[in-house]
PDB file of C-alpha atoms and ligand atoms in Angstrom:
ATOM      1  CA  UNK L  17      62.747  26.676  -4.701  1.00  0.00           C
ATOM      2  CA  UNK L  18      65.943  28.427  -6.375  1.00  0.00           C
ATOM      3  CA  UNK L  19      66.454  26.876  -9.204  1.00  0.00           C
ATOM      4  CA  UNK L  20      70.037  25.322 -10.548  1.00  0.00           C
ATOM      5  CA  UNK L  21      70.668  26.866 -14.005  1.00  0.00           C
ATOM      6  CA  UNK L  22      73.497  26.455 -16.622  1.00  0.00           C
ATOM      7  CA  UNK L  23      75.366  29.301 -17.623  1.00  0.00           C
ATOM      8  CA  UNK L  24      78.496  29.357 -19.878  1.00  0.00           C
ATOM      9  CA  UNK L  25      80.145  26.261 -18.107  1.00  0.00           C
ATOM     10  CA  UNK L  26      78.569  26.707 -14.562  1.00  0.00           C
ATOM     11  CA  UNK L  27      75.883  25.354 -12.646  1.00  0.00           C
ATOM     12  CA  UNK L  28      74.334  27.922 -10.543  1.00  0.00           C
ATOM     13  CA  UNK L  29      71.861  29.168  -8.080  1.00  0.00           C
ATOM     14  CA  UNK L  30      69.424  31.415 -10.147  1.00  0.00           C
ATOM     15  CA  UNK L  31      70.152  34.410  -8.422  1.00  0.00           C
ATOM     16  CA  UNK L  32      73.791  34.056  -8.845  1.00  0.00           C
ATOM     17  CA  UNK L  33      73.587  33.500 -12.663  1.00  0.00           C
ATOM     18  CA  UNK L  34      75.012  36.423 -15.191  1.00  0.00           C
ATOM     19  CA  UNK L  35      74.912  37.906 -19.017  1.00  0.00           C
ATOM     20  CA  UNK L  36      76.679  40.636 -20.102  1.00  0.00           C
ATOM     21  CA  UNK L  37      74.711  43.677 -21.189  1.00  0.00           C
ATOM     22  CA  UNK L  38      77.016  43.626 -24.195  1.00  0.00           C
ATOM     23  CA  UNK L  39      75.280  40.274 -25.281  1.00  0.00           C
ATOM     24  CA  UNK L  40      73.764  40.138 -28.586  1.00  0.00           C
ATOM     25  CA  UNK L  41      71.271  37.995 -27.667  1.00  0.00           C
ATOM     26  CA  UNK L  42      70.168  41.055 -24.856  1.00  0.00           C
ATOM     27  CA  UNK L  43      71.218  43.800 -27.430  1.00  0.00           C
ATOM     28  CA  UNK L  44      70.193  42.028 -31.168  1.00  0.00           C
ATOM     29  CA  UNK L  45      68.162  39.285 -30.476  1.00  0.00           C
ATOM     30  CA  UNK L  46      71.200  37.299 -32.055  1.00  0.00           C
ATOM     31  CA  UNK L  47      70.760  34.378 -30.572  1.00  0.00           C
ATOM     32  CA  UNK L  48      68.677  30.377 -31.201  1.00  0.00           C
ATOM     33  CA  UNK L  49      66.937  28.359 -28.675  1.00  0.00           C
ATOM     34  CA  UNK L  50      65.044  25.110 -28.094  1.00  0.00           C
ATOM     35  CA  UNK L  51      62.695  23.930 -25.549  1.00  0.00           C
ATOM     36  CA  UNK L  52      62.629  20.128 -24.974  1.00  0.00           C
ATOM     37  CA  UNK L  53      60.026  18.792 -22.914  1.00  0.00           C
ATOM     38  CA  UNK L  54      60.462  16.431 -19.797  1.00  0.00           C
ATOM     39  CA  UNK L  55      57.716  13.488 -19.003  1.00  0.00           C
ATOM     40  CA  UNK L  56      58.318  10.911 -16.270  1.00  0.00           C
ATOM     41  CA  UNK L  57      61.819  12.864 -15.519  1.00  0.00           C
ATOM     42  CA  UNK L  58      62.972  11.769 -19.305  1.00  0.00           C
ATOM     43  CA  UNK L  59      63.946  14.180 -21.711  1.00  0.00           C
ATOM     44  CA  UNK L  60      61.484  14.220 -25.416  1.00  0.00           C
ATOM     45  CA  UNK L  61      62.471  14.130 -28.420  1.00  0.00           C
ATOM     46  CA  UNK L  62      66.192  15.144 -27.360  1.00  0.00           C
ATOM     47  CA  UNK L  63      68.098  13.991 -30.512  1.00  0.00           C
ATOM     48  CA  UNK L  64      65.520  16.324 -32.753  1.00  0.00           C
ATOM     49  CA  UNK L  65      66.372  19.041 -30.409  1.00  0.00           C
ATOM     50  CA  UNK L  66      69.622  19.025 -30.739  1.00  0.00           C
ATOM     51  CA  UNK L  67      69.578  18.345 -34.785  1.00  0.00           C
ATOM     52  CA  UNK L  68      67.559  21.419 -34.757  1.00  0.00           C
ATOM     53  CA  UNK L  69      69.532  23.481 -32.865  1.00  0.00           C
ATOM     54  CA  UNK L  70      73.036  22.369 -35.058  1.00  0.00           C
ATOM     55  CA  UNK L  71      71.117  23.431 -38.016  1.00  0.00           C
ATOM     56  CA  UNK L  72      69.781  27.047 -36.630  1.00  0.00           C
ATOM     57  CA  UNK L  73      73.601  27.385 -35.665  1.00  0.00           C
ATOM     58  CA  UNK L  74      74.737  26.789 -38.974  1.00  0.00           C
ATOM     59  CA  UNK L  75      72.419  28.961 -40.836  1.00  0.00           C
ATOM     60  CA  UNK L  76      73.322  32.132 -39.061  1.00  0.00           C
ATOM     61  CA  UNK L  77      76.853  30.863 -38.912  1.00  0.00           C
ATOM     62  CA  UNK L  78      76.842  30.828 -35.429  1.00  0.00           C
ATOM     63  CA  UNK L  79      79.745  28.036 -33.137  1.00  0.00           C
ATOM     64  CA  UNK L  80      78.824  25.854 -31.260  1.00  0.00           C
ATOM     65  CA  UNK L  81      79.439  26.782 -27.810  1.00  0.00           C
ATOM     66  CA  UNK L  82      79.114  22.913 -26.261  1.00  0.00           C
ATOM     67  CA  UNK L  83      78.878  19.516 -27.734  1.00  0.00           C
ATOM     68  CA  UNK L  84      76.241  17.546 -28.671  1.00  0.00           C
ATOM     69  CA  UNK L  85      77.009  14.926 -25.910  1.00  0.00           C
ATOM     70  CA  UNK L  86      77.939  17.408 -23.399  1.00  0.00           C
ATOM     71  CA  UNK L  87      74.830  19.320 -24.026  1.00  0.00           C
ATOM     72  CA  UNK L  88      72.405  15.604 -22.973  1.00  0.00           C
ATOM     73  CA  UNK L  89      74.496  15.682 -19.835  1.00  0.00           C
ATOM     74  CA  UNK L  90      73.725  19.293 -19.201  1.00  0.00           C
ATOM     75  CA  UNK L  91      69.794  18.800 -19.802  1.00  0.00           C
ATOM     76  CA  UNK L  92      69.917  15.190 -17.836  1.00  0.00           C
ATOM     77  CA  UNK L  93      71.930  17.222 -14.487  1.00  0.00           C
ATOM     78  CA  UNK L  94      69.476  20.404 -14.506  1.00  0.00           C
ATOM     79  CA  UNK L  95      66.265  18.250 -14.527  1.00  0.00           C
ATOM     80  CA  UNK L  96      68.312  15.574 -11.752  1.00  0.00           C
ATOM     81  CA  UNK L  97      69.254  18.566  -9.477  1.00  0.00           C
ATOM     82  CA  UNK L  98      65.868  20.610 -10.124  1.00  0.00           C
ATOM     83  CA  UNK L  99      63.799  17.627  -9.527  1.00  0.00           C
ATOM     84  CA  UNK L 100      62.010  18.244 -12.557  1.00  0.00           C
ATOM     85  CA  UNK L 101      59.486  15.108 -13.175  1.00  0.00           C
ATOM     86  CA  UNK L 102      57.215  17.098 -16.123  1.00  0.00           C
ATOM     87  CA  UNK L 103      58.029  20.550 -17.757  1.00  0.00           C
ATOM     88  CA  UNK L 104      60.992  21.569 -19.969  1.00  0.00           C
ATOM     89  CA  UNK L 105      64.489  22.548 -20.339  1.00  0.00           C
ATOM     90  CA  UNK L 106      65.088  25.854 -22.036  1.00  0.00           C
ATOM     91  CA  UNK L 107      68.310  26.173 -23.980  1.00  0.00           C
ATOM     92  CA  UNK L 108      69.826  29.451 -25.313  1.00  0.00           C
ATOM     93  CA  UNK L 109      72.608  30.276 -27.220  1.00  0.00           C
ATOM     94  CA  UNK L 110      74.024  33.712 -28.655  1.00  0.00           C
ATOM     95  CA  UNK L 111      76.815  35.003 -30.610  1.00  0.00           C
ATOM     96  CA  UNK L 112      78.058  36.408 -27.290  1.00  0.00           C
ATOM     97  CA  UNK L 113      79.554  39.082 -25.480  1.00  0.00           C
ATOM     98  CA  UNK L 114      81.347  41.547 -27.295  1.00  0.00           C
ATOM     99  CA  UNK L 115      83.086  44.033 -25.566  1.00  0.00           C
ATOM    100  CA  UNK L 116      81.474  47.154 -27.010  1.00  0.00           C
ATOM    101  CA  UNK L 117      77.713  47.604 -29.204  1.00  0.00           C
ATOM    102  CA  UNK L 118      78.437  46.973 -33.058  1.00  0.00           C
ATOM    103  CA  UNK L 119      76.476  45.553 -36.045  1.00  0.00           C
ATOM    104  CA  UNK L 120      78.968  43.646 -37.374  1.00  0.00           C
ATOM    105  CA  UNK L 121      79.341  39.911 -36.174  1.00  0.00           C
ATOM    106  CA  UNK L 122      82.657  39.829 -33.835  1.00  0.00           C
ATOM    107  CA  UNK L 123      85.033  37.048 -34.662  1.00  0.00           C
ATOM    108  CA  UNK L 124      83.982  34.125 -32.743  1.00  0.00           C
ATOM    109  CA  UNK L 125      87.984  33.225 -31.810  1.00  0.00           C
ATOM    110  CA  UNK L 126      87.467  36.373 -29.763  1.00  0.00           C
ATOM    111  CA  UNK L 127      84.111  36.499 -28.807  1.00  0.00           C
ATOM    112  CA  UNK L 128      82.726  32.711 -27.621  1.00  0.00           C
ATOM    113  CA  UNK L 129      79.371  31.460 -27.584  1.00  0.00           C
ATOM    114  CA  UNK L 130      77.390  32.085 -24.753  1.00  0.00           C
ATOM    115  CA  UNK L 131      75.056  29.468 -23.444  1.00  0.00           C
ATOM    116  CA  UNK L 132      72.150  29.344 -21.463  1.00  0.00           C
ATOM    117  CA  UNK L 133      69.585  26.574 -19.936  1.00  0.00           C
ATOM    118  CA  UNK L 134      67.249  26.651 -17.558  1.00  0.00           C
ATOM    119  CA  UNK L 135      64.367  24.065 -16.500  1.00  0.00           C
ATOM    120  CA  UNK L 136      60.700  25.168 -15.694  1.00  0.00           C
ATOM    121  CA  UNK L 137      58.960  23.085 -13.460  1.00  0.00           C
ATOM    122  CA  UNK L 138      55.102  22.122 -14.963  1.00  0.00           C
ATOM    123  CA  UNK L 139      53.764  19.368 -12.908  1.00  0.00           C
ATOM    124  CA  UNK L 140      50.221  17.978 -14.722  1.00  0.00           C
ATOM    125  CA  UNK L 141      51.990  19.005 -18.213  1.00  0.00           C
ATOM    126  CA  UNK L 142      50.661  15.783 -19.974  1.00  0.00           C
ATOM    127  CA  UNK L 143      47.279  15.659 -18.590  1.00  0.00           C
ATOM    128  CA  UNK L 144      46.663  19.494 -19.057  1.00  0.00           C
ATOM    129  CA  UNK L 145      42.763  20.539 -18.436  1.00  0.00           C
ATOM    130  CA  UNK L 146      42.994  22.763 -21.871  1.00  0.00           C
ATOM    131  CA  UNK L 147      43.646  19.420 -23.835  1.00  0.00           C
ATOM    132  CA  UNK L 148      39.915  18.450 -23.089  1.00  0.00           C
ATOM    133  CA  UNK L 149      38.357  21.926 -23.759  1.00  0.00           C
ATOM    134  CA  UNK L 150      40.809  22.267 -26.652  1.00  0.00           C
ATOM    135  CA  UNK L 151      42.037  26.104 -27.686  1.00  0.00           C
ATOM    136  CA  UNK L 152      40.409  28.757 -29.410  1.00  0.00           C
ATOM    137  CA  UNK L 153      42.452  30.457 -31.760  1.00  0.00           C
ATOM    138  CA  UNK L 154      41.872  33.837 -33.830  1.00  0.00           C
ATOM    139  CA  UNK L 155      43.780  35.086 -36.974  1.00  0.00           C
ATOM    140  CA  UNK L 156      46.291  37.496 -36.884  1.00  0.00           C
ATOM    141  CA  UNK L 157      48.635  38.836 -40.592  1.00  0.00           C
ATOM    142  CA  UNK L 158      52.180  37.096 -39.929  1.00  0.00           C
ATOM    143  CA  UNK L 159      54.635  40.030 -40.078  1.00  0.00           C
ATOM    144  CA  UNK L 160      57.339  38.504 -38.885  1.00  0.00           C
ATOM    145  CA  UNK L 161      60.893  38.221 -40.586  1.00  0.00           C
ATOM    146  CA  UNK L 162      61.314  35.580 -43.945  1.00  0.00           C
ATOM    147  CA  UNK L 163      63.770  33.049 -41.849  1.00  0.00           C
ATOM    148  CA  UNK L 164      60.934  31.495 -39.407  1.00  0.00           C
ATOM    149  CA  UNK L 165      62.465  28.414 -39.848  1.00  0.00           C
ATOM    150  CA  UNK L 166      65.484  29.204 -38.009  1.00  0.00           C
ATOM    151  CA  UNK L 167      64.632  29.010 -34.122  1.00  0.00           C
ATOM    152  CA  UNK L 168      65.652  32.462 -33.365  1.00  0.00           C
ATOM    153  CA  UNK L 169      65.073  34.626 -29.747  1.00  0.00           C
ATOM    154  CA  UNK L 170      63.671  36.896 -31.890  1.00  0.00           C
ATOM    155  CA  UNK L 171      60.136  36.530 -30.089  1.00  0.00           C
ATOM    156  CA  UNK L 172      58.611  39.929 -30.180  1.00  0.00           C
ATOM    157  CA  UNK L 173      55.603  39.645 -33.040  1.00  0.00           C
ATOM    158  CA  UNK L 174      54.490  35.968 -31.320  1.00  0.00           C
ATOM    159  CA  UNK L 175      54.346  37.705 -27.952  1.00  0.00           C
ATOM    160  CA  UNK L 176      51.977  40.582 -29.424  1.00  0.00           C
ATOM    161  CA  UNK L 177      50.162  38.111 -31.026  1.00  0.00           C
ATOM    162  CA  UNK L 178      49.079  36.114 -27.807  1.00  0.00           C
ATOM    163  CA  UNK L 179      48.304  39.324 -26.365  1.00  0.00           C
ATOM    164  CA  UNK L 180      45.692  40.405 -29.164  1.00  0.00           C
ATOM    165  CA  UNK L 181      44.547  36.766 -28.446  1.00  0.00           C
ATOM    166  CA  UNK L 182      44.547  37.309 -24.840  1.00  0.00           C
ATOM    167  CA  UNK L 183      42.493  40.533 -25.261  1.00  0.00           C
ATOM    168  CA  UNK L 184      40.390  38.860 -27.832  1.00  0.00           C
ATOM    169  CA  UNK L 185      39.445  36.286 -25.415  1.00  0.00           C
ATOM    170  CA  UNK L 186      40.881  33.223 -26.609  1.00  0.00           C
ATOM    171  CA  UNK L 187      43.700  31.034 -26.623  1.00  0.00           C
ATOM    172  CA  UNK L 188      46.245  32.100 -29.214  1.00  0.00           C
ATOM    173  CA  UNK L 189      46.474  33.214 -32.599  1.00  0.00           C
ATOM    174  CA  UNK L 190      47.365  31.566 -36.232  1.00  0.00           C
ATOM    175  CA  UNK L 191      49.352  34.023 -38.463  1.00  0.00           C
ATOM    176  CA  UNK L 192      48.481  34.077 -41.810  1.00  0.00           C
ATOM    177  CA  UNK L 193      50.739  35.312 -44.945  1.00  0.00           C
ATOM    178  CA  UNK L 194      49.421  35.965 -48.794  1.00  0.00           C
ATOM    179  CA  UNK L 195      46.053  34.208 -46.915  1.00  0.00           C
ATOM    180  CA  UNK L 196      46.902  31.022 -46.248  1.00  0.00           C
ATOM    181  CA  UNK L 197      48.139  30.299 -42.309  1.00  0.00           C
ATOM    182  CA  UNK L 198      51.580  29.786 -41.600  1.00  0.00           C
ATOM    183  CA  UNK L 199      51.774  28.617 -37.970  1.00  0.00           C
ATOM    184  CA  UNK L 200      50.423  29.251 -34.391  1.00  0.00           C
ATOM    185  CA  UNK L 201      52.151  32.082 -32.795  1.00  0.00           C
ATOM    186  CA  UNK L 202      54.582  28.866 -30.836  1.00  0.00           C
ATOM    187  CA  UNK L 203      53.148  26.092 -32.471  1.00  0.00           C
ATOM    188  CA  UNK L 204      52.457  24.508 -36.006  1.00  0.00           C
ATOM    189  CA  UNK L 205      49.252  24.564 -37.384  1.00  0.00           C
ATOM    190  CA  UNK L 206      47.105  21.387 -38.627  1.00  0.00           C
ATOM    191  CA  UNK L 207      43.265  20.813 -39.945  1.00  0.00           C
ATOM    192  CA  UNK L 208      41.385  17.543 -40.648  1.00  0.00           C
ATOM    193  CA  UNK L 209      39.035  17.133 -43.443  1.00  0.00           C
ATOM    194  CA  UNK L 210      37.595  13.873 -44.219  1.00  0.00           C
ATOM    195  CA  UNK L 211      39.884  11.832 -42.490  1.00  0.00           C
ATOM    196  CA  UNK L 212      43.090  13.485 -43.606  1.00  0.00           C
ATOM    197  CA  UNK L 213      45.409  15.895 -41.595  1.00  0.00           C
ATOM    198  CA  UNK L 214      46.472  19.115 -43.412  1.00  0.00           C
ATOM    199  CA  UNK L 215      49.402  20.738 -42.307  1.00  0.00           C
ATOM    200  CA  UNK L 216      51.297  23.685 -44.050  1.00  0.00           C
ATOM    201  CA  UNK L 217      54.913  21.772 -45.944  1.00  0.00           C
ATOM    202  CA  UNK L 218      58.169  23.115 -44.706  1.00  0.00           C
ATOM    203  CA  UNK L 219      60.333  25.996 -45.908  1.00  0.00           C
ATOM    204  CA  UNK L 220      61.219  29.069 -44.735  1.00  0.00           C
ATOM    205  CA  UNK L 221      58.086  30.471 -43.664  1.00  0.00           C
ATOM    206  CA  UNK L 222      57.466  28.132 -40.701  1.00  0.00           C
ATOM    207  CA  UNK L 223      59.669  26.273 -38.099  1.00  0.00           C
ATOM    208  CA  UNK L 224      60.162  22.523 -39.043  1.00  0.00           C
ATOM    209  CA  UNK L 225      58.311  21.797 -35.240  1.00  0.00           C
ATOM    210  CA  UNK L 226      60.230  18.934 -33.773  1.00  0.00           C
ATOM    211  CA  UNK L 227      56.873  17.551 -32.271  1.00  0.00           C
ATOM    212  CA  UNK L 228      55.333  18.492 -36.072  1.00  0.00           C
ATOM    213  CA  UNK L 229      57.782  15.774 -37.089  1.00  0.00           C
ATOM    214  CA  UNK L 230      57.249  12.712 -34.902  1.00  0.00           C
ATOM    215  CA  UNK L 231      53.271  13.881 -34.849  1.00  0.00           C
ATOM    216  CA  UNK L 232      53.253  13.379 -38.781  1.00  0.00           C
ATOM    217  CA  UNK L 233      55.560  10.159 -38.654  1.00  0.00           C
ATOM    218  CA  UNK L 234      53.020   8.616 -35.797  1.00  0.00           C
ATOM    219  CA  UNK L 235      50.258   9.734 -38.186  1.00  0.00           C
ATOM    220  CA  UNK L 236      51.462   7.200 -41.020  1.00  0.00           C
ATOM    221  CA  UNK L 237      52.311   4.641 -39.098  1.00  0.00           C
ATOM    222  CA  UNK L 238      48.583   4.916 -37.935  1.00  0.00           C
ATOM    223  CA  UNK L 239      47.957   4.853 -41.577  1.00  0.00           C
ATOM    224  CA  UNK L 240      46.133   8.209 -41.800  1.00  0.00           C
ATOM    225  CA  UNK L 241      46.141  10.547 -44.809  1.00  0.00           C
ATOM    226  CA  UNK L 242      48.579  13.762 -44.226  1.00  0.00           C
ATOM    227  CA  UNK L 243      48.278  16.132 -46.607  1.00  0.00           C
ATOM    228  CA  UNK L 244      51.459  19.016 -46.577  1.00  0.00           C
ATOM    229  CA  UNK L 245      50.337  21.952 -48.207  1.00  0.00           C
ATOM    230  CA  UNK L 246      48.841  25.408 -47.152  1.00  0.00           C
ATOM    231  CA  UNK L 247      45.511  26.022 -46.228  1.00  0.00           C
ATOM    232  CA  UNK L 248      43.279  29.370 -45.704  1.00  0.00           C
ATOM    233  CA  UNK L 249      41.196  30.181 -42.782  1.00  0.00           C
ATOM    234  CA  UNK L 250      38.210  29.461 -44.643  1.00  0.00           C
ATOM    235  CA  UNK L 251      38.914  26.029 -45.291  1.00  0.00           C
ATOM    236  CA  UNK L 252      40.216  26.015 -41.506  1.00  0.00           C
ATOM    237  CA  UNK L 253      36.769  26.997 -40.279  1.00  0.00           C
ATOM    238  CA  UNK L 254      35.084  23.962 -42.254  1.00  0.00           C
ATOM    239  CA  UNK L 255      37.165  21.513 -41.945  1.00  0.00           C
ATOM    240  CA  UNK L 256      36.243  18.683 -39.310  1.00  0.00           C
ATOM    241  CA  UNK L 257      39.060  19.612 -36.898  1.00  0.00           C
ATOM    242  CA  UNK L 258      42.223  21.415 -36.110  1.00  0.00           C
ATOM    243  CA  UNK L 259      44.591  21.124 -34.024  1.00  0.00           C
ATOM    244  CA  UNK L 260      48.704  22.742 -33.054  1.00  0.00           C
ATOM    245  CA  UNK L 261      51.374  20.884 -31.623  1.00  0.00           C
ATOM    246  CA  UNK L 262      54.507  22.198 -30.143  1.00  0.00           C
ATOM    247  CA  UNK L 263      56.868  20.518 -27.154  1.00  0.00           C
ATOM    248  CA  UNK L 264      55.196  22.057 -24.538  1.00  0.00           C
ATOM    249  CA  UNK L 265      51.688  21.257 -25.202  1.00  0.00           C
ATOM    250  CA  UNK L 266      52.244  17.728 -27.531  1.00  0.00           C
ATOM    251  CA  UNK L 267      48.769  17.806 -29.476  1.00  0.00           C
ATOM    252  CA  UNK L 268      46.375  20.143 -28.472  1.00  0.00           C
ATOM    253  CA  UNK L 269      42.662  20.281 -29.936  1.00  0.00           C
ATOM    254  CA  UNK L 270      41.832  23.680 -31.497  1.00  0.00           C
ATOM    255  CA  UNK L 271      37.556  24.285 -31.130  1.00  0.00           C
ATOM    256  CA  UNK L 272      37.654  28.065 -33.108  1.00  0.00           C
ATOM    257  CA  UNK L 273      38.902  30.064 -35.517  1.00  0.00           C
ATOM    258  CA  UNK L 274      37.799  33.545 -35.227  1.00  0.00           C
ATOM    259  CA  UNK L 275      34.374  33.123 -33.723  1.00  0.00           C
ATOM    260  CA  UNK L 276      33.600  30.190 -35.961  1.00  0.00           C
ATOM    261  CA  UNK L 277      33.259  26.757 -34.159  1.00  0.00           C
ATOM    262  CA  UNK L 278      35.553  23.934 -35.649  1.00  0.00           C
ATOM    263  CA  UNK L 279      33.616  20.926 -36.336  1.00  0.00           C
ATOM    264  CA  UNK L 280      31.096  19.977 -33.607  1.00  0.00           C
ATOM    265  CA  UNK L 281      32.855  22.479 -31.032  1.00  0.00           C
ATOM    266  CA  UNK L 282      34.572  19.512 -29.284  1.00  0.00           C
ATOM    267  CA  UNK L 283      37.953  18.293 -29.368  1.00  0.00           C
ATOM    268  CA  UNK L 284      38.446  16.266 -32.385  1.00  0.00           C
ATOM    269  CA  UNK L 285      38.980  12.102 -32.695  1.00  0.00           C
ATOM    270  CA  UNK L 286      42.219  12.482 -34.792  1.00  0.00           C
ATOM    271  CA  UNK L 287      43.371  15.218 -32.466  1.00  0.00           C
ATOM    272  CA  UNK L 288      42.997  12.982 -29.376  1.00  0.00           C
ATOM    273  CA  UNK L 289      44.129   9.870 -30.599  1.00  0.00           C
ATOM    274  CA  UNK L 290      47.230  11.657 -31.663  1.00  0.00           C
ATOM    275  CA  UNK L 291      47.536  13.333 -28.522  1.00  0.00           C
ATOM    276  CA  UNK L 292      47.535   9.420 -26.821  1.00  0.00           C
ATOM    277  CA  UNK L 293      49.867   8.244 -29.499  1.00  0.00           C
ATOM    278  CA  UNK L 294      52.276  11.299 -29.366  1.00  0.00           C
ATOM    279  CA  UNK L 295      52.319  10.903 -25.255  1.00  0.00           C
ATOM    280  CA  UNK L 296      52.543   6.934 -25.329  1.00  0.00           C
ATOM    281  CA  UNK L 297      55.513   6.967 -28.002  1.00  0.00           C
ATOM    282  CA  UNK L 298      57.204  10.021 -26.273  1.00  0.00           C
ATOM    283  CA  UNK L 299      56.767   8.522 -22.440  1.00  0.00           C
ATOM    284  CA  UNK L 300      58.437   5.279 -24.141  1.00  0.00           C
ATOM    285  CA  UNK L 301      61.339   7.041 -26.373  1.00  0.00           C
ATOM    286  CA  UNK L 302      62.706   9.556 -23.402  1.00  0.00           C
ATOM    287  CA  UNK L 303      66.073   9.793 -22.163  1.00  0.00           C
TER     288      UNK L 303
HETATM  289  N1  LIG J  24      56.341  27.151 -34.641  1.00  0.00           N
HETATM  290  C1  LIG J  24      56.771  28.141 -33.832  1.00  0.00           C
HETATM  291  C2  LIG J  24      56.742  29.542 -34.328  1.00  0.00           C
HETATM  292  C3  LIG J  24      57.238  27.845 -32.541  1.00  0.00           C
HETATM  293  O1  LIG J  24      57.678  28.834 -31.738  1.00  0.00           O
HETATM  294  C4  LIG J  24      57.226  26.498 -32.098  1.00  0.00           C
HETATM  295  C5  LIG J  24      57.667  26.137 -30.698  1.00  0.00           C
HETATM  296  N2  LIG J  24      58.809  26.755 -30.290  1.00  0.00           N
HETATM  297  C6  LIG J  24      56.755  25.509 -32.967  1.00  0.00           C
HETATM  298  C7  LIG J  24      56.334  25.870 -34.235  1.00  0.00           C
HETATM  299  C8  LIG J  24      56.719  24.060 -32.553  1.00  0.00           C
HETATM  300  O2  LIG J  24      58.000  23.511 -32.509  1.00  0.00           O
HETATM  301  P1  LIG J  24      58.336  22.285 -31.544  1.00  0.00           P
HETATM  302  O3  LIG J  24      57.365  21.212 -31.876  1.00  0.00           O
HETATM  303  O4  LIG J  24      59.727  21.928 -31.891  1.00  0.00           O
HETATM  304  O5  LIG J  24      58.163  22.783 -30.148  1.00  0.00           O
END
């Protein structure tokens, strides 16, 4: 099926859809994005999203191509025309189309926004097989640039990394800076150790993970122990569990760390329960 897609004020057929090559998202990577996952044809988590992408905006001092309430009607037509009942809506947006190459930033009464969304169809999303095998992860050293909390296009190290996972046999990869981990190469990073979940605290060396956010808040309410604070891959490899979480895969188990099974080898209690809790919640909060 051709999809419908959103580009710079138009709905289009895939095919017909067009950037310029002068694009600094195509030419510099300048550009932010979010991915906001779709269960029972209702978008998750939408109001995070769109917090998230304000702030991103703002940091590299980037407009605001669309409004916040024209951007929900945007999302809510491209999953209504593409039929989308589980998967996500991509959303990109750049500092635009200059009309020549140049470091500097062009002035943005010039040169507009551009936006982009698209939807990807993923039926059997929620109840994906991996969630009951859970992932296996190896290290990697996180090289990647000092403003990871700022949801940039800039996607280059994270794709090398799940290759070196890919070739290594496994799942995907946690990066790890000055030895402690940071994140998963599209995910954040949690163990559990005697009943509490550690997760690495927010700054600039991660991305403040929208799904991190309502995981941890369900994780209270449930009146478990989270713990935010670093963590080496040691201490990963004997703790009782781990576990990422990200919008496209909610809460998924992890079962190794480089070669080293994580608990009994199984996906974890905590991890599952907060998989049910995250999906339940999520299923009942969409829009
Ligand atoms: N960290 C990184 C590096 C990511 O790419 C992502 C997903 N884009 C996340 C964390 C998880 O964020 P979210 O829960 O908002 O999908």
């Amino acid at each position: 099926m051709t999809r419908t897609v959103y580009v710079n004020g138009e709905y289009l057929p895939e095919n017909e859809a067009k950037i310029s090559i002068f694009d600094r998202g195509f030419l510099m990577a300048d550009g932010v994005y979010e991915v906001t996952s779709v269960l029972d044809g209702k978008l998750i988590d939408f109001a995070g999203h769109a917090k998230r992408l304000e702030r991103s905006l703002n940091e590299l001092d980037m407009a605001s191509p669309i409004s916040m309430d024209d951007l929900l009607e945007v999302h809510r037509e491209l999953v209504r025309v593409n039929e989308i009942n589980e998967g996500m809506v991509y959303l990109q947006v750049t500092r635009g189309a200059p009309d020549d190459r140049d470091f500097a930033f062009p002035d943005p009464e010039v040169t507009p926004s551009s936006i982009v969304l698209f939807t990807q169809n993923k039926p059997g999303l929620a109840d994906a097989p991996a969630a009951k095998k859970g992932f296996k992860v190896i290290s990697i050293e996180d090289i990647r640039w000092g403003r990871r909390d700022i949801k940039t296009v800039q996607l280059l190290y994270p794709s090398m990394g799940k290759m070196m996972a890919k070739k290594a046999g496994v799942d995907d990869a946690w990066m790890v800076e000055d030895g402690k981990v940071t994140e998963g190469t599209s995910n954040n990073a949690y163990i559990v150790k005697d009943g509490t979940i550690i997760t690495r605290h927010l700054g600039n060396e991660i991305l403040a993970g929208i799904t991190r956010n309502a995981v941890l808040r369900f994780a209270k309410e449930a009146q478990m122990k989270v713990e935010e604070r670093s963590f080496t891959i040691a201490e990963a490899q004997d703790a009782d569990e781990a576990f990422v979480t990200s919008a496209s895969t909610f809460v998924m188990p992890v079962v190794e760390i480089d070669g080293a099974q994580i608990g009994t080898g199984a996906p974890g209690p905590v991890a599952g329960r907060l998989r049910e809790i995250y999906l339940e919640e999520s299923r009942k909060a969409g829009i």
